[in-house]
Amino acid sequence: SSGNRVALLQRSTRRIDWLLVDNGEGSMQLRTTQGHCVCAGKDGLYVVYPSGETQYSIDDASNWESDFAATFSLCRVPDAAVVSDSENTDSESLGPDMEARRKELWMFRSCHGTYLATDPATHALSCTKIPSFWQANGNNLSVTCTTDTPPRRVHYRNTWKKQDVAFIAAMRQRFLNFNVRSMSVYEALAIAKTLPCHPFRVLRNVPGPSLRTFCFVAAEAVRLAGFPDWVQLAALVHELGRILICIDANTASEAEDGYDWTIACRSRVVGCLPPQRATFGEFRHLNPNMADERYNTELGIYEGNCGLDSVMLTWAGPEYMYHMLQHNQISIPEEGFSMIRYFSLGDWHSHGEYGHLENDKDKDMKQFVSDFDRSRRQARRESCSDLTDAECERLWDMYYSNILAKYDCGGSLDW
């Protein structure tokens, strides 16, 4: 990975270009163009030393195994390893799947059972006990550390495979009657305490913040940034659609079978040709609509500049929340509803896609939505430790109970 930083003598830093070298014995070494090599210790630290030297300012010699600590096992994580055999049909193993193969994940594992990683902020090389993943780029023969994980790839693969026009129509018919349960946002937040903030974690048994924590952290982020109170409300509730997995038996059963549609992820317009840059677009060939002439053109079933309010988006928790809040006649401004529905449509608000479908109203809303998405993504990165019940109660009593009451969202709602 070009341009990462690594500690030299555990003190100074410099920019280094790394080369991945096969040692001829089934393992890999990371070397520099200056002839240095990266070495892993049991405590996770790295020391860079001239290749072939055995001593180079190592404080704890017992921490190193000179014959093996400089090598890593390269482990491929194929998508096929995390989907059922019944899904590996002949049609999916042909040409189009090669794009997905090229984007599969890899791990670099040391002899100590730790994994090579880079810090997302500083790009410094590190070593962690939690698996970290890399993607190879065949065009420039490089590897890049990624925040992607196998569970995330599986989820997007299933979304591409399942979410076509028929699926969206069925989910709308199933849920837009809002007869699952009647309860308040306060009760929904209590349920959100039982769900993880980060649904695609590799090690599920490692403690992490809850969805309830993320909801409050996201709301606090926009409040402290000076956004209006209705934006704070949108931030507090925008991912509460995930609680359907806890209150709807069929949704829970579907998640046990391997697909939890309630998880908020990057969305796309269904019923027309997806953008070339669509998230995890390497799985687009799995979608039944791609072979249907009604849906595989730029406009598909829509008219030009019809407006995004007229299109179908992939069905996920935020899409459900958008419809649920409208059904319950929550009185936030229209911009708030747009934030909740379209923050996940990053191809539109951040990459200029779907311009042939947007109308003037969408253009006016786009910056609001983009700013909201940027804020909530930052809040998710900052959600590291779980808020206590007392901390959540304090925030609720001081701010959010009054805000929800102001916008007719404080009482019992139809879910």
XYZ file of C-alpha atoms in Angstrom:
415
model
C 0.000 0.000 0.000
C 1.775 3.110 -1.193
C 2.205 6.083 1.080
C 1.565 4.493 4.477
C 3.613 5.553 7.488
C 5.437 3.217 9.857
C 7.566 3.803 12.943
C 11.336 3.649 12.440
C 13.093 2.717 15.667
C 9.611 3.226 17.200
C 10.124 7.008 17.164
C 10.526 8.798 13.853
C 8.216 8.620 10.853
C 8.798 8.965 7.152
C 6.886 8.311 3.973
C 7.662 4.857 2.609
C 6.589 2.898 -0.460
C 5.952 -0.724 0.413
C 6.558 -3.753 -1.793
C 4.782 -7.056 -1.216
C 7.312 -9.831 -1.812
C 6.815 -13.592 -1.986
C 9.551 -15.210 0.137
C 9.343 -18.437 -1.893
C 8.063 -20.435 1.074
C 4.367 -19.672 0.852
C 4.487 -16.460 2.892
C 4.794 -12.754 2.117
C 7.133 -10.010 3.306
C 6.641 -6.251 3.271
C 9.820 -4.567 2.093
C 10.698 -1.039 1.151
C 12.532 0.264 -1.876
C 15.342 1.149 0.585
C 15.762 -2.525 1.547
C 13.957 -2.416 4.882
C 11.470 -5.011 6.115
C 8.464 -4.785 8.428
C 8.396 -7.124 11.413
C 5.487 -8.092 13.685
C 5.752 -8.540 17.428
C 3.419 -10.344 19.791
C 2.364 -7.061 21.344
C 1.287 -5.682 17.990
C 4.184 -3.244 17.451
C 6.292 -3.074 14.297
C 9.985 -2.503 13.868
C 11.526 -1.728 10.486
C 15.094 -2.948 9.978
C 17.461 -3.463 7.046
C 16.715 -6.805 5.426
C 19.159 -9.487 6.626
C 20.079 -7.749 9.909
C 19.078 -9.416 13.157
C 19.462 -6.561 15.653
C 18.071 -3.054 15.246
C 17.107 -1.253 18.474
C 14.684 -3.934 19.668
C 13.947 -3.255 23.318
C 12.472 -6.667 24.088
C 14.215 -9.370 22.087
C 11.947 -12.059 23.543
C 9.049 -10.385 21.801
C 10.354 -11.327 18.362
C 10.854 -14.516 16.414
C 13.464 -13.471 13.872
C 12.847 -16.364 11.518
C 9.115 -15.828 11.142
C 8.011 -12.442 12.494
C 8.882 -10.721 9.226
C 6.548 -12.949 7.206
C 2.773 -12.907 6.792
C 0.390 -15.529 5.504
C -1.773 -14.134 2.726
C -5.335 -15.374 3.286
C -8.059 -14.945 0.672
C -11.633 -14.439 1.915
C -13.775 -15.534 -1.055
C -17.389 -14.404 -1.253
C -18.320 -18.005 -2.022
C -17.132 -19.012 1.453
C -19.859 -16.987 3.124
C -22.879 -17.843 0.961
C -24.734 -21.100 0.876
C -23.948 -23.778 -1.678
C -27.495 -23.451 -3.024
C -26.658 -19.910 -4.162
C -23.628 -20.989 -6.182
C -25.541 -21.716 -9.345
C -23.881 -22.175 -12.702
C -25.183 -18.841 -13.961
C -23.520 -17.017 -11.054
C -20.139 -18.628 -11.574
C -19.701 -17.436 -15.152
C -18.185 -14.272 -16.596
C -19.991 -11.495 -14.683
C -18.854 -12.933 -11.359
C -15.214 -12.287 -12.281
C -15.644 -8.607 -11.334
C -16.771 -9.693 -7.877
C -13.817 -12.098 -7.639
C -11.426 -9.240 -8.319
C -12.867 -7.311 -5.361
C -12.786 -10.102 -2.819
C -11.022 -9.476 0.455
C -7.629 -10.641 1.756
C -5.941 -10.787 5.158
C -2.268 -10.635 6.162
C -1.836 -12.829 9.238
C 1.382 -12.920 11.269
C 2.806 -15.978 13.006
C 1.485 -14.492 16.245
C -2.112 -14.726 15.025
C -2.414 -10.958 14.576
C -3.405 -9.102 11.407
C -1.756 -6.357 9.408
C -3.811 -3.171 9.246
C -3.518 0.559 8.638
C -4.966 3.338 10.740
C -7.760 5.001 8.702
C -6.770 8.481 9.916
C -2.949 8.418 9.939
C -2.418 5.513 7.475
C 0.196 4.112 9.879
C 0.805 0.386 9.712
C -0.374 -1.509 12.769
C -1.131 -5.007 13.957
C -4.441 -6.017 15.537
C -6.027 -9.074 17.071
C -9.216 -8.307 15.148
C -9.026 -9.307 11.456
C -8.376 -6.433 9.075
C -9.042 -6.717 5.366
C -7.338 -5.657 2.148
C -8.376 -5.422 -1.507
C -6.098 -6.035 -4.455
C -6.011 -3.799 -7.518
C -4.891 -5.734 -10.584
C -4.582 -2.560 -12.669
C -1.671 -1.128 -10.685
C -0.651 -4.290 -8.789
C -1.345 -2.784 -5.360
C -3.215 -3.760 -2.214
C -5.198 -1.326 -0.073
C -6.460 -1.722 3.483
C -10.238 -1.310 3.538
C -12.954 -0.872 6.139
C -14.959 -3.428 4.187
C -15.736 -6.755 5.888
C -17.047 -10.129 4.647
C -20.446 -9.676 6.397
C -20.862 -6.327 4.630
C -20.097 -7.837 1.233
C -22.560 -10.649 1.875
C -25.262 -8.157 2.851
C -24.808 -6.078 -0.301
C -24.641 -9.215 -2.421
C -27.988 -10.331 -1.013
C -29.457 -6.866 -1.498
C -28.518 -6.905 -5.188
C -29.859 -10.423 -5.572
C -33.170 -9.964 -3.746
C -34.218 -6.344 -4.124
C -35.941 -5.984 -7.466
C -39.223 -4.277 -8.393
C -41.307 -7.242 -7.246
C -39.532 -7.341 -3.867
C -40.091 -3.618 -3.221
C -43.763 -3.869 -4.189
C -44.235 -6.826 -1.840
C -42.514 -5.039 1.065
C -44.601 -1.918 0.557
C -47.782 -3.962 0.566
C -46.600 -5.806 3.669
C -45.499 -2.854 5.801
C -47.241 0.325 4.642
C -50.399 -0.608 6.533
C -48.373 0.050 9.719
C -50.073 -2.609 11.779
C -47.006 -4.242 13.346
C -47.239 -2.432 16.690
C -48.139 0.864 18.331
C -45.384 2.390 20.443
C -43.465 5.601 21.075
C -40.004 6.632 19.925
C -38.914 6.346 23.559
C -39.933 2.679 23.568
C -38.238 2.155 20.206
C -34.977 3.572 21.584
C -35.171 1.108 24.459
C -35.383 -1.725 21.924
C -32.513 -0.188 19.920
C -30.329 -0.710 22.979
C -30.318 -4.436 22.124
C -29.034 -3.913 18.553
C -25.420 -3.188 17.538
C -24.396 0.160 16.103
C -22.032 -1.644 13.719
C -23.952 -4.590 12.198
C -21.064 -5.768 10.006
C -18.506 -6.372 12.751
C -16.404 -9.464 12.155
C -16.247 -10.503 15.818
C -19.801 -10.296 17.119
C -18.747 -11.234 20.666
C -16.572 -8.107 21.010
C -18.539 -5.451 22.938
C -19.455 -2.339 20.996
C -21.886 0.570 21.101
C -25.575 -0.054 20.619
C -27.887 1.414 18.007
C -29.445 3.505 20.779
C -26.041 5.043 21.482
C -25.564 5.870 17.810
C -29.003 7.521 17.630
C -28.186 9.815 20.553
C -24.617 10.485 19.375
C -25.912 11.413 15.900
C -28.554 13.720 17.383
C -26.012 15.335 19.700
C -23.610 15.891 16.813
C -26.108 17.967 14.843
C -27.362 19.739 17.982
C -23.871 20.816 19.016
C -23.170 21.877 15.415
C -26.105 24.297 15.630
C -28.557 22.547 13.306
C -32.298 23.199 13.846
C -34.186 20.996 16.284
C -36.053 19.158 13.505
C -32.676 18.009 12.111
C -31.869 16.719 15.598
C -35.140 14.764 15.524
C -34.282 13.309 12.111
C -30.864 12.253 13.395
C -32.368 10.615 16.471
C -34.890 8.463 14.596
C -33.436 7.928 11.110
C -32.160 4.381 11.785
C -34.889 3.184 14.136
C -36.393 1.114 11.321
C -33.900 -1.538 12.375
C -36.042 -2.400 15.392
C -38.479 -4.178 13.019
C -36.203 -7.194 13.415
C -37.208 -7.220 17.094
C -40.939 -6.558 16.805
C -41.897 -8.377 13.595
C -41.576 -12.172 13.636
C -41.305 -12.521 9.849
C -38.497 -9.958 9.650
C -36.638 -11.766 12.442
C -37.069 -15.085 10.611
C -35.730 -13.599 7.370
C -32.671 -12.273 9.218
C -32.011 -15.718 10.667
C -32.079 -17.056 7.104
C -29.261 -14.672 6.217
C -30.748 -11.357 5.076
C -31.639 -8.490 7.410
C -33.265 -5.858 5.206
C -33.605 -3.406 8.129
C -29.878 -2.510 8.088
C -29.187 0.939 6.674
C -26.780 0.742 3.750
C -26.167 2.628 0.511
C -29.432 2.588 -1.446
C -30.234 2.733 -5.160
C -33.252 3.452 -7.323
C -35.061 0.240 -8.290
C -36.854 0.025 -11.631
C -34.150 1.462 -13.863
C -30.514 0.816 -14.748
C -28.264 1.376 -11.696
C -25.285 3.743 -12.052
C -22.001 2.241 -13.164
C -20.408 3.323 -9.884
C -23.183 1.873 -7.673
C -21.978 0.521 -4.334
C -20.888 -3.105 -4.705
C -21.913 -2.899 -8.349
C -19.903 -6.062 -9.012
C -23.015 -7.943 -7.842
C -25.444 -6.209 -10.199
C -25.600 -9.238 -12.491
C -27.406 -11.120 -9.701
C -30.408 -8.789 -9.848
C -33.325 -10.217 -11.884
C -34.246 -6.764 -13.228
C -30.953 -6.519 -15.107
C -32.293 -9.003 -17.667
C -35.732 -7.365 -17.926
C -36.144 -4.824 -20.725
C -38.689 -2.888 -18.674
C -36.095 -2.061 -16.025
C -32.617 -2.184 -17.571
C -32.622 1.187 -19.354
C -31.572 4.557 -17.961
C -35.180 5.650 -17.272
C -36.725 2.204 -16.866
C -40.290 2.588 -15.596
C -39.880 6.318 -14.837
C -40.276 9.545 -16.763
C -37.426 11.991 -17.089
C -37.108 14.416 -14.168
C -40.107 12.843 -12.459
C -38.610 13.612 -9.048
C -37.157 11.218 -6.499
C -40.393 11.213 -4.514
C -41.836 9.178 -7.399
C -39.202 6.437 -7.478
C -38.765 3.198 -5.550
C -35.641 2.872 -3.440
C -34.199 -0.339 -2.061
C -36.190 -1.342 1.006
C -34.255 -0.814 4.241
C -34.839 0.625 7.691
C -34.563 4.318 6.688
C -36.979 3.838 3.772
C -39.451 2.273 6.190
C -38.971 5.123 8.692
C -39.603 7.730 6.017
C -42.974 6.202 5.164
C -43.833 5.511 8.821
C -43.217 9.100 9.924
C -45.271 10.438 7.034
C -48.101 8.035 7.859
C -48.105 9.282 11.469
C -48.194 12.904 10.230
C -45.025 14.042 11.935
C -44.792 17.781 11.364
C -41.106 18.287 10.578
C -40.261 20.322 7.450
C -40.006 18.543 4.119
C -36.227 18.815 4.247
C -36.275 16.544 7.301
C -38.154 13.818 5.452
C -35.700 14.122 2.560
C -32.759 13.698 4.929
C -34.243 10.504 6.360
C -35.089 8.974 3.003
C -32.180 10.054 0.819
C -29.125 10.155 3.085
C -28.354 6.604 1.978
C -28.648 7.510 -1.717
C -25.036 8.625 -1.851
C -24.768 8.121 -5.611
C -27.268 10.962 -5.966
C -26.310 13.522 -3.305
C -22.527 13.032 -3.390
C -21.680 11.665 -6.835
C -24.105 13.376 -9.222
C -25.991 10.268 -10.341
C -29.737 10.109 -11.122
C -29.731 13.632 -12.538
C -32.124 12.407 -15.224
C -34.673 11.592 -12.496
C -34.316 14.527 -10.092
C -36.514 17.625 -10.313
C -35.958 21.160 -9.071
C -37.116 20.273 -5.560
C -34.548 17.473 -5.368
C -31.805 19.829 -6.483
C -32.745 22.250 -3.697
C -32.674 19.442 -1.110
C -29.442 17.804 -2.236
C -26.988 19.826 -0.145
C -29.104 19.444 3.008
C -29.134 15.687 2.528
C -25.419 15.500 1.819
C -24.564 17.534 4.930
C -26.817 15.329 7.057
C -25.217 12.159 5.735
C -21.720 13.511 6.354
C -22.667 14.363 9.940
C -24.220 10.984 10.724
C -21.278 9.092 9.187
C -18.899 11.056 11.391
C -21.108 10.256 14.399
C -20.931 6.543 13.590
C -17.135 6.687 13.506
C -17.180 8.413 16.894
C -19.570 5.882 18.466
C -16.934 3.835 20.245
C -18.315 3.224 23.741
C -21.884 2.589 24.806
C -23.875 5.312 26.574
C -25.345 4.298 29.908
C -29.054 4.282 30.649
C -28.541 7.338 32.854
C -26.766 9.247 30.073
C -29.535 8.448 27.583
C -32.239 9.429 30.095
C -30.518 12.739 30.738
C -30.335 13.566 27.026
C -33.933 12.510 26.553
C -35.231 14.619 29.422
C -33.092 17.685 28.658
C -33.625 17.885 24.900
C -35.272 15.219 22.832
C -38.577 14.537 24.591
C -39.502 18.201 24.093
C -38.359 18.237 20.464
C -40.399 15.133 19.598
C -43.473 16.582 21.318
C -43.057 19.824 19.363
C -43.253 17.968 16.069
C -46.115 15.602 17.022
C -43.774 12.669 17.488
C -43.847 12.299 21.264
C -46.755 9.911 21.683
C -47.651 6.454 20.468
C -47.021 5.872 16.754
C -48.198 3.192 14.334
C -45.295 0.969 13.267
